Amino acid sequence: MSGYGAHADHDEHDHHGPAPGLKRWLYTTNHKDIGTLYLWFSLSMFFIGGAMALIIRAELFSPGIQIVDPMFFNSMTTMHAIVMIFGLVMPAFVGLANWMIPMMIGAPDMALPRLNNWSFWIMPFAFTILLSTLFMDSGGPAGGWTLYPPLTLQMGDSFAFVIFAIHFMGISSVMGSINIVATIFNMRAPGMTLMKMPLFVWTWLITAFLLIATIPVFAGAVTMLLTDRYFGTSFFSAAGGGDPVMFQHIFWFFGHPEVYILILPAFGIISSIIPTFARKPLFGYDSMVYATASIAFLSFIVWAHHMFTTGMPLAAELFFMFSTMMISVPTGVKVFNWVATMWKGSMTFETPMLFAIGFVIMFTIGGLSGLMLAITPADIQYHDTYFVVAHFHYVLVPGAVYSLLAATYYWIPKWTGNMYDEKLGKIHFWTSTVFVNVLFFPMHFVGLAGMPRRIPDYSLQFADWNAIASIGAFGFGFSQLIFLWVVIKCIRGGKKATDEVWEGSVGLEWTVPSPAPYHTFEEAPPVAVINKNHF
Amino acid sequence: MKTDTPRSDRLATLEDSSGLNAAVNGSGSLNGCQLSRSRLPRFFSKSVSKSGYRLFASTLIALLLVPAAYAGYGDALNMPVGVTSVSREVYGLHMLIFKVCVVIGVAVFGVMIYSMVMHRKSKGAKPATFHESTTVEIIWTVTPFIILLFMAWPAAKVLIKMEDFSGSEMTVKITAYQWRWHYDYIDEGVEYYSQLDAEHNVARQKGAGIELERFDNYIKEVDNPLVLPVGKKIRFLHTAADVIHAWWVPALAVKKDSIPGFINENWALIEEPGTYRGKCAELCGRDHGFMPIVVKAVPQEEYDAFIQGKLSEGQTADFDTTRQWGKSELMARGEEVYGRNCIGCHQAEGQGIAGMFPAIAGSDVATGDIVRHLQTVMNGVEGTPMQSYSDVLSDIDLASVITFQRNALGNEMGDVLQPYYVDRIRKGLDLGSAVAATEPDVPDFGIGNQTDSNFLGGAAATGATQ
């Protein structure tokens, strides 16, 4: 049934197969190879960033300072954030985009394959530079991932390396995004109209625009930091006529869209998985698209809600409070649509579906605490406490990270041709879900009761909850080794996957063989197939 | 600089009931204000009387909170109600939006769970085919919008009140330093620094091996609390000397960033006397976690007495920079100053931390020229975390800590620095020429068997070479 998608019927040409050995990965311009590289890279960052988180939680297991110097603690919180955001979530989504978008829109490859190779291979260098700062005399960055001056300017000379690494990551992201936009606009198979695209493609299209719009702003901000530090400018120094708060405005003008960059592709993934396992079309496809676009638009006009304590004028505080509250409307629409998709479906609960449901519930918890944070007077109490830490970890860990795990379980049979071990997958889900809540839920309590974030030591009243959270952290961290095992096991063998893989799967990627051949859709799929395979 | 203001019994009670004790004896208070556990029974009795979603919602909360409260977590569960009208309104907003969120959550998750139970393939559910409904979609777009409007109105009202500075009766300027606060009672002419209590500072060092349970308010205690009168609208001006900090006292619902070069403001009208504790809320470097705030709210008379005490204390012998200080006096005081200011980086034995913070024990600076030593401490070292202490430490404190560093921590220089000399350096007088110019008036700096000639000789030599 899938002869048109695979290249199997055609003559074998040398340049069609992968090159042997290491060169295959170094020189590859194949979207699937590059997607694989991105995914392995982000998985390794998941474990590196996770190890940092465990150092943090080990130190916070009990009051007093037992394990690390406070300065190293600060560089752990800083590096954990940079590694997880720029090393795990963003590259993992780019990896999924590389693998899936061409197959979802019936394209043979990405529009700009050589750019694609380059945008991946920048990343390992960027992170080598970033992580190497931990071994420099002046230590790694310790001023928080938000890099607020003047604190961040107190860093030693590893500062320049951090800025350089951030520039590299930014270049990689922008190139990746341009590639994705170019692919979606130019490479769709005839008949694959915009409103027939899977939501993963839609959310990535919008995300790519967010990245192209905001990464250069971030690059500008860190460059100004660099010149403040080394070339005697005073962009952010009041003594020279600058303003430290201006950095925060510029940073969050990037930073808030950035948090949607970390979650919009997740929305797309969940919107693919839930209909599959509910065996029912996605509810409100059009409104999902419009809601995503609205969230993206709103993300540009809410940045200062990260700055309610910086002393803005009342009018600005009111504006940013109202605009932030508005975001809950399109986000709510999405959640309601997912629930309505499940409603009266015929559900089964394989691992991808479990992670997707976990996502909807726990992302919603994070979203609701986000709504609480939008209320400015209350935010003045919540700001910079563990309540905020709980909030953004709920949307990022059982949110963004769960979507990545769900996506892996969902598509790995297509990537490897083998089914993963369902039993291990379920164990992975349940241990992760129990521990992730043990880890993050108590943070709401200590935050409300007055525990600031980014502190290596705390008062005794917070001791019990912190001990519990640390237990959760280690449980969650070690649960991810199950995931690693499942992935390796699945690559090495297992029950052969069918082309459709899932009973209720819809979309062009399920019309090609499993594993997906090295080249797919060298000939566009027929319009009839497209019309049969969209939401 | 001890200022023992007489405290009312009530205050003492409040102090006793905060922190660890609360967790043990179950009085359930945080930062000196009554909190969640004592509120729990009221919350339940109120909600049980109503039916429907409130019952469901509160059951859910109860499931979470009751075991926690029994386990002694009562003082670390919820936001303090606080002791100002603003803090109570903020608490009210917080609880309101929390309940709204719980209701939304319960509704959404309820539908999901029902669907997951009922609409599963294993139960023979056949999938429906509907995939849109304009009516439903409009309803669930408009309803949240209305809920938001209903939330935005009270929130805006509280926010406007928080930003209304009119009618302030007094002003305290708060300057943040790494890692201490400076309080300046602008109208009274009283100012002083406030930082982590010295004992706590020792206990919080890595590997200190001190039982933390013996501190009632571990790392929440300061040397000089901010004393404020109750019943007065107090305006706080916030700024910083080095990096951004944030002055936060939960019980007053005040949190504002201290930004170098800029002045922010907020205000509080404290209604109940008591001790209210807070923390620096904005990451400000290595010791961000160790910048506690203690506000003592006292009746007006006590406050007046406190100000009077502060105004007169400069005249006591402890604050006399012109007199000659004994070595043992300076050493004792120096140890204290060291414990408050230097120990965090240079460590208890002066050994520093390899690769990060240089040792003082046997260092070139502490065993070298005494003027260079003083200047290093006063001016800091650019490009390192070693900050300038010239504004932070008084002449006496500087003289003491220099003397201490040179004669303890494994150093045996034997020399002594008098506060008098620090003053000279401050005034930009070259020490050598200063000594020469005022030769007849220079008091005898030698005390006991100490080698004053060494010191004077060394200093004079420095002056000559500079």
Short mmCIF file of N, CA, C and O in Angstrom, two decimals, chain A residues 115-173:
data_model
loop_
_atom_site.label_atom_id
_atom_site.label_comp_id
_atom_site.label_asym_id
_atom_site.label_seq_id
_atom_site.Cartn_x
_atom_site.Cartn_y
_atom_site.Cartn_z
N LEU A 115 22.18 23.37 4.86
CA LEU A 115 21.96 24.25 6.02
C LEU A 115 21.56 23.41 7.22
O LEU A 115 21.96 23.66 8.36
N ASN A 116 20.78 22.38 6.93
CA ASN A 116 20.30 21.49 7.97
C ASN A 116 21.47 20.79 8.67
O ASN A 116 21.54 20.76 9.90
N ASN A 117 22.39 20.29 7.87
CA ASN A 117 23.58 19.64 8.42
C ASN A 117 24.33 20.64 9.31
O ASN A 117 24.70 20.33 10.44
N TRP A 118 24.48 21.84 8.79
CA TRP A 118 25.26 22.83 9.53
C TRP A 118 24.56 23.21 10.83
O TRP A 118 25.19 23.32 11.88
N SER A 119 23.24 23.40 10.77
CA SER A 119 22.56 23.85 11.99
C SER A 119 22.64 22.79 13.07
O SER A 119 22.70 23.12 14.24
N PHE A 120 22.70 21.50 12.68
CA PHE A 120 22.94 20.52 13.75
C PHE A 120 24.38 20.60 14.26
O PHE A 120 24.62 20.68 15.46
N TRP A 121 25.33 20.56 13.36
CA TRP A 121 26.72 20.35 13.81
C TRP A 121 27.29 21.53 14.58
O TRP A 121 28.33 21.40 15.21
N ILE A 122 26.61 22.67 14.52
CA ILE A 122 27.02 23.78 15.39
C ILE A 122 26.77 23.43 16.86
O ILE A 122 27.54 23.80 17.74
N MET A 123 25.68 22.71 17.08
CA MET A 123 25.24 22.48 18.47
C MET A 123 26.27 21.78 19.36
O MET A 123 26.54 22.25 20.47
N PRO A 124 26.86 20.66 18.92
CA PRO A 124 27.83 20.01 19.82
C PRO A 124 28.98 20.94 20.19
O PRO A 124 29.46 20.91 21.32
N PHE A 125 29.39 21.78 19.23
CA PHE A 125 30.48 22.71 19.55
C PHE A 125 30.01 23.75 20.56
O PHE A 125 30.73 24.07 21.51
N ALA A 126 28.82 24.27 20.35
CA ALA A 126 28.29 25.28 21.27
C ALA A 126 28.24 24.71 22.69
O ALA A 126 28.65 25.37 23.64
N PHE A 127 27.77 23.49 22.81
CA PHE A 127 27.62 22.94 24.17
C PHE A 127 28.95 22.49 24.75
O PHE A 127 29.13 22.51 25.97
N THR A 128 29.88 22.10 23.90
CA THR A 128 31.22 21.81 24.43
C THR A 128 31.81 23.07 25.03
O THR A 128 32.37 23.06 26.13
N ILE A 129 31.65 24.18 24.33
CA ILE A 129 32.17 25.45 24.85
C ILE A 129 31.45 25.80 26.15
O ILE A 129 32.07 26.13 27.16
N LEU A 130 30.13 25.68 26.13
CA LEU A 130 29.36 26.06 27.32
C LEU A 130 29.77 25.20 28.53
O LEU A 130 30.06 25.73 29.60
N LEU A 131 29.81 23.88 28.32
CA LEU A 131 30.10 23.00 29.46
C LEU A 131 31.55 23.12 29.91
O LEU A 131 31.86 22.90 31.08
N SER A 132 32.43 23.50 28.98
CA SER A 132 33.84 23.61 29.36
C SER A 132 34.03 24.72 30.40
O SER A 132 34.99 24.67 31.17
N THR A 133 33.12 25.70 30.45
CA THR A 133 33.30 26.78 31.43
C THR A 133 33.26 26.24 32.85
O THR A 133 33.83 26.84 33.75
N LEU A 134 32.61 25.10 33.05
CA LEU A 134 32.56 24.53 34.40
C LEU A 134 33.94 24.13 34.88
O LEU A 134 34.19 24.03 36.08
N PHE A 135 34.85 23.91 33.93
CA PHE A 135 36.19 23.46 34.32
C PHE A 135 37.20 24.60 34.29
O PHE A 135 38.38 24.39 34.47
N MET A 136 36.72 25.79 34.00
CA MET A 136 37.63 26.94 33.99
C MET A 136 37.80 27.47 35.41
O MET A 136 36.96 27.25 36.28
N ASP A 137 38.89 28.23 35.61
CA ASP A 137 39.17 28.75 36.94
C ASP A 137 38.02 29.56 37.50
O ASP A 137 37.68 29.48 38.68
N SER A 138 37.40 30.38 36.63
CA SER A 138 36.37 31.28 37.14
C SER A 138 35.02 30.57 37.26
O SER A 138 34.04 31.18 37.66
N GLY A 139 34.96 29.31 36.90
CA GLY A 139 33.73 28.55 37.05
C GLY A 139 32.71 28.88 35.97
O GLY A 139 32.90 29.78 35.16
N GLY A 140 31.63 28.10 35.95
CA GLY A 140 30.59 28.29 34.95
C GLY A 140 29.76 29.51 35.27
O GLY A 140 29.94 30.15 36.30
N PRO A 141 28.83 29.86 34.35
CA PRO A 141 27.95 31.01 34.63
C PRO A 141 27.13 30.73 35.88
O PRO A 141 26.62 29.64 36.05
N ALA A 142 27.04 31.73 36.76
CA ALA A 142 26.34 31.50 38.03
C ALA A 142 25.33 32.59 38.31
O ALA A 142 24.85 32.73 39.43
N GLY A 143 24.98 33.37 37.31
CA GLY A 143 24.06 34.49 37.53
C GLY A 143 22.64 34.18 37.10
O GLY A 143 21.83 35.09 36.96
N GLY A 144 22.33 32.91 36.92
CA GLY A 144 20.99 32.55 36.44
C GLY A 144 20.97 32.54 34.92
O GLY A 144 21.71 33.28 34.28
N TRP A 145 20.09 31.67 34.34
CA TRP A 145 20.05 31.57 32.88
C TRP A 145 19.53 32.86 32.27
O TRP A 145 19.74 33.13 31.10
N THR A 146 18.89 33.69 33.09
CA THR A 146 18.37 34.96 32.59
C THR A 146 19.48 35.99 32.43
O THR A 146 19.24 37.05 31.88
N LEU A 147 20.67 35.71 32.95
CA LEU A 147 21.86 36.52 32.70
C LEU A 147 21.70 37.98 33.09
O LEU A 147 22.23 38.87 32.43
N TYR A 148 20.93 38.25 34.15
CA TYR A 148 20.69 39.65 34.50
C TYR A 148 21.99 40.38 34.85
O TYR A 148 22.75 39.92 35.70
N PRO A 149 22.24 41.51 34.22
CA PRO A 149 23.31 42.36 34.71
C PRO A 149 22.78 43.15 35.92
O PRO A 149 21.57 43.29 36.04
N PRO A 150 23.60 43.66 36.77
CA PRO A 150 25.06 43.62 36.77
C PRO A 150 25.62 42.28 37.28
O PRO A 150 26.81 42.05 37.13
N LEU A 151 24.79 41.42 37.86
CA LEU A 151 25.33 40.21 38.47
C LEU A 151 26.14 39.38 37.48
O LEU A 151 27.23 38.93 37.76
N THR A 152 25.56 39.20 36.29
CA THR A 152 26.21 38.30 35.34
C THR A 152 27.55 38.87 34.88
O THR A 152 28.44 38.14 34.47
N LEU A 153 27.69 40.20 34.99
CA LEU A 153 28.95 40.83 34.58
C LEU A 153 30.05 40.62 35.62
O LEU A 153 31.21 40.92 35.38
N GLN A 154 29.68 40.11 36.79
CA GLN A 154 30.69 39.81 37.81
C GLN A 154 31.43 38.52 37.53
O GLN A 154 32.37 38.15 38.21
N MET A 155 30.95 37.79 36.51
CA MET A 155 31.60 36.51 36.18
C MET A 155 33.03 36.71 35.76
O MET A 155 33.40 37.77 35.28
N GLY A 156 33.81 35.68 35.88
CA GLY A 156 35.18 35.70 35.37
C GLY A 156 35.17 35.62 33.86
O GLY A 156 34.13 35.83 33.21
N ASP A 157 36.31 35.29 33.28
CA ASP A 157 36.42 35.34 31.83
C ASP A 157 35.72 34.20 31.11
O ASP A 157 35.63 34.19 29.89
N SER A 158 35.18 33.25 31.87
CA SER A 158 34.38 32.23 31.20
C SER A 158 33.11 32.85 30.62
O SER A 158 32.45 32.26 29.78
N PHE A 159 32.81 34.05 31.08
CA PHE A 159 31.66 34.79 30.55
C PHE A 159 31.68 34.87 29.03
O PHE A 159 30.68 34.62 28.38
N ALA A 160 32.85 35.21 28.48
CA ALA A 160 32.94 35.37 27.03
C ALA A 160 32.62 34.05 26.32
O ALA A 160 31.97 34.05 25.28
N PHE A 161 33.01 32.94 26.93
CA PHE A 161 32.72 31.64 26.33
C PHE A 161 31.22 31.36 26.34
O PHE A 161 30.67 30.82 25.41
N VAL A 162 30.59 31.74 27.45
CA VAL A 162 29.14 31.52 27.55
C VAL A 162 28.41 32.30 26.47
O VAL A 162 27.53 31.77 25.77
N ILE A 163 28.79 33.56 26.30
CA ILE A 163 28.13 34.40 25.29
C ILE A 163 28.36 33.80 23.90
O ILE A 163 27.43 33.72 23.08
N PHE A 164 29.58 33.38 23.66
CA PHE A 164 29.92 32.78 22.36
C PHE A 164 29.06 31.54 22.12
O PHE A 164 28.50 31.34 21.04
N ALA A 165 28.95 30.71 23.15
CA ALA A 165 28.13 29.50 23.02
C ALA A 165 26.68 29.84 22.74
O ALA A 165 26.02 29.22 21.90
N ILE A 166 26.18 30.87 23.43
CA ILE A 166 24.78 31.27 23.21
C ILE A 166 24.58 31.75 21.78
O ILE A 166 23.58 31.44 21.12
N HIS A 167 25.55 32.50 21.27
CA HIS A 167 25.45 32.94 19.87
C HIS A 167 25.37 31.74 18.92
O HIS A 167 24.57 31.72 18.00
N PHE A 168 26.21 30.75 19.18
CA PHE A 168 26.19 29.55 18.35
C PHE A 168 24.82 28.88 18.38
O PHE A 168 24.25 28.53 17.35
N MET A 169 24.31 28.70 19.60
CA MET A 169 23.00 28.05 19.72
C MET A 169 21.95 28.85 18.97
O MET A 169 21.07 28.29 18.32
N GLY A 170 22.03 30.16 19.08
CA GLY A 170 21.06 31.03 18.42
C GLY A 170 21.14 30.88 16.91
O GLY A 170 20.11 30.74 16.24
N ILE A 171 22.35 30.87 16.39
CA ILE A 171 22.52 30.72 14.93
C ILE A 171 21.93 29.40 14.49
O ILE A 171 21.20 29.31 13.50
N SER A 172 22.22 28.36 15.26
CA SER A 172 21.69 27.04 14.92
C SER A 172 20.16 27.06 14.89
O SER A 172 19.54 26.56 13.95
N SER A 173 19.56 27.67 15.92
CA SER A 173 18.09 27.70 15.99
C SER A 173 17.49 28.48 14.84
O SER A 173 16.50 28.07 14.24
#
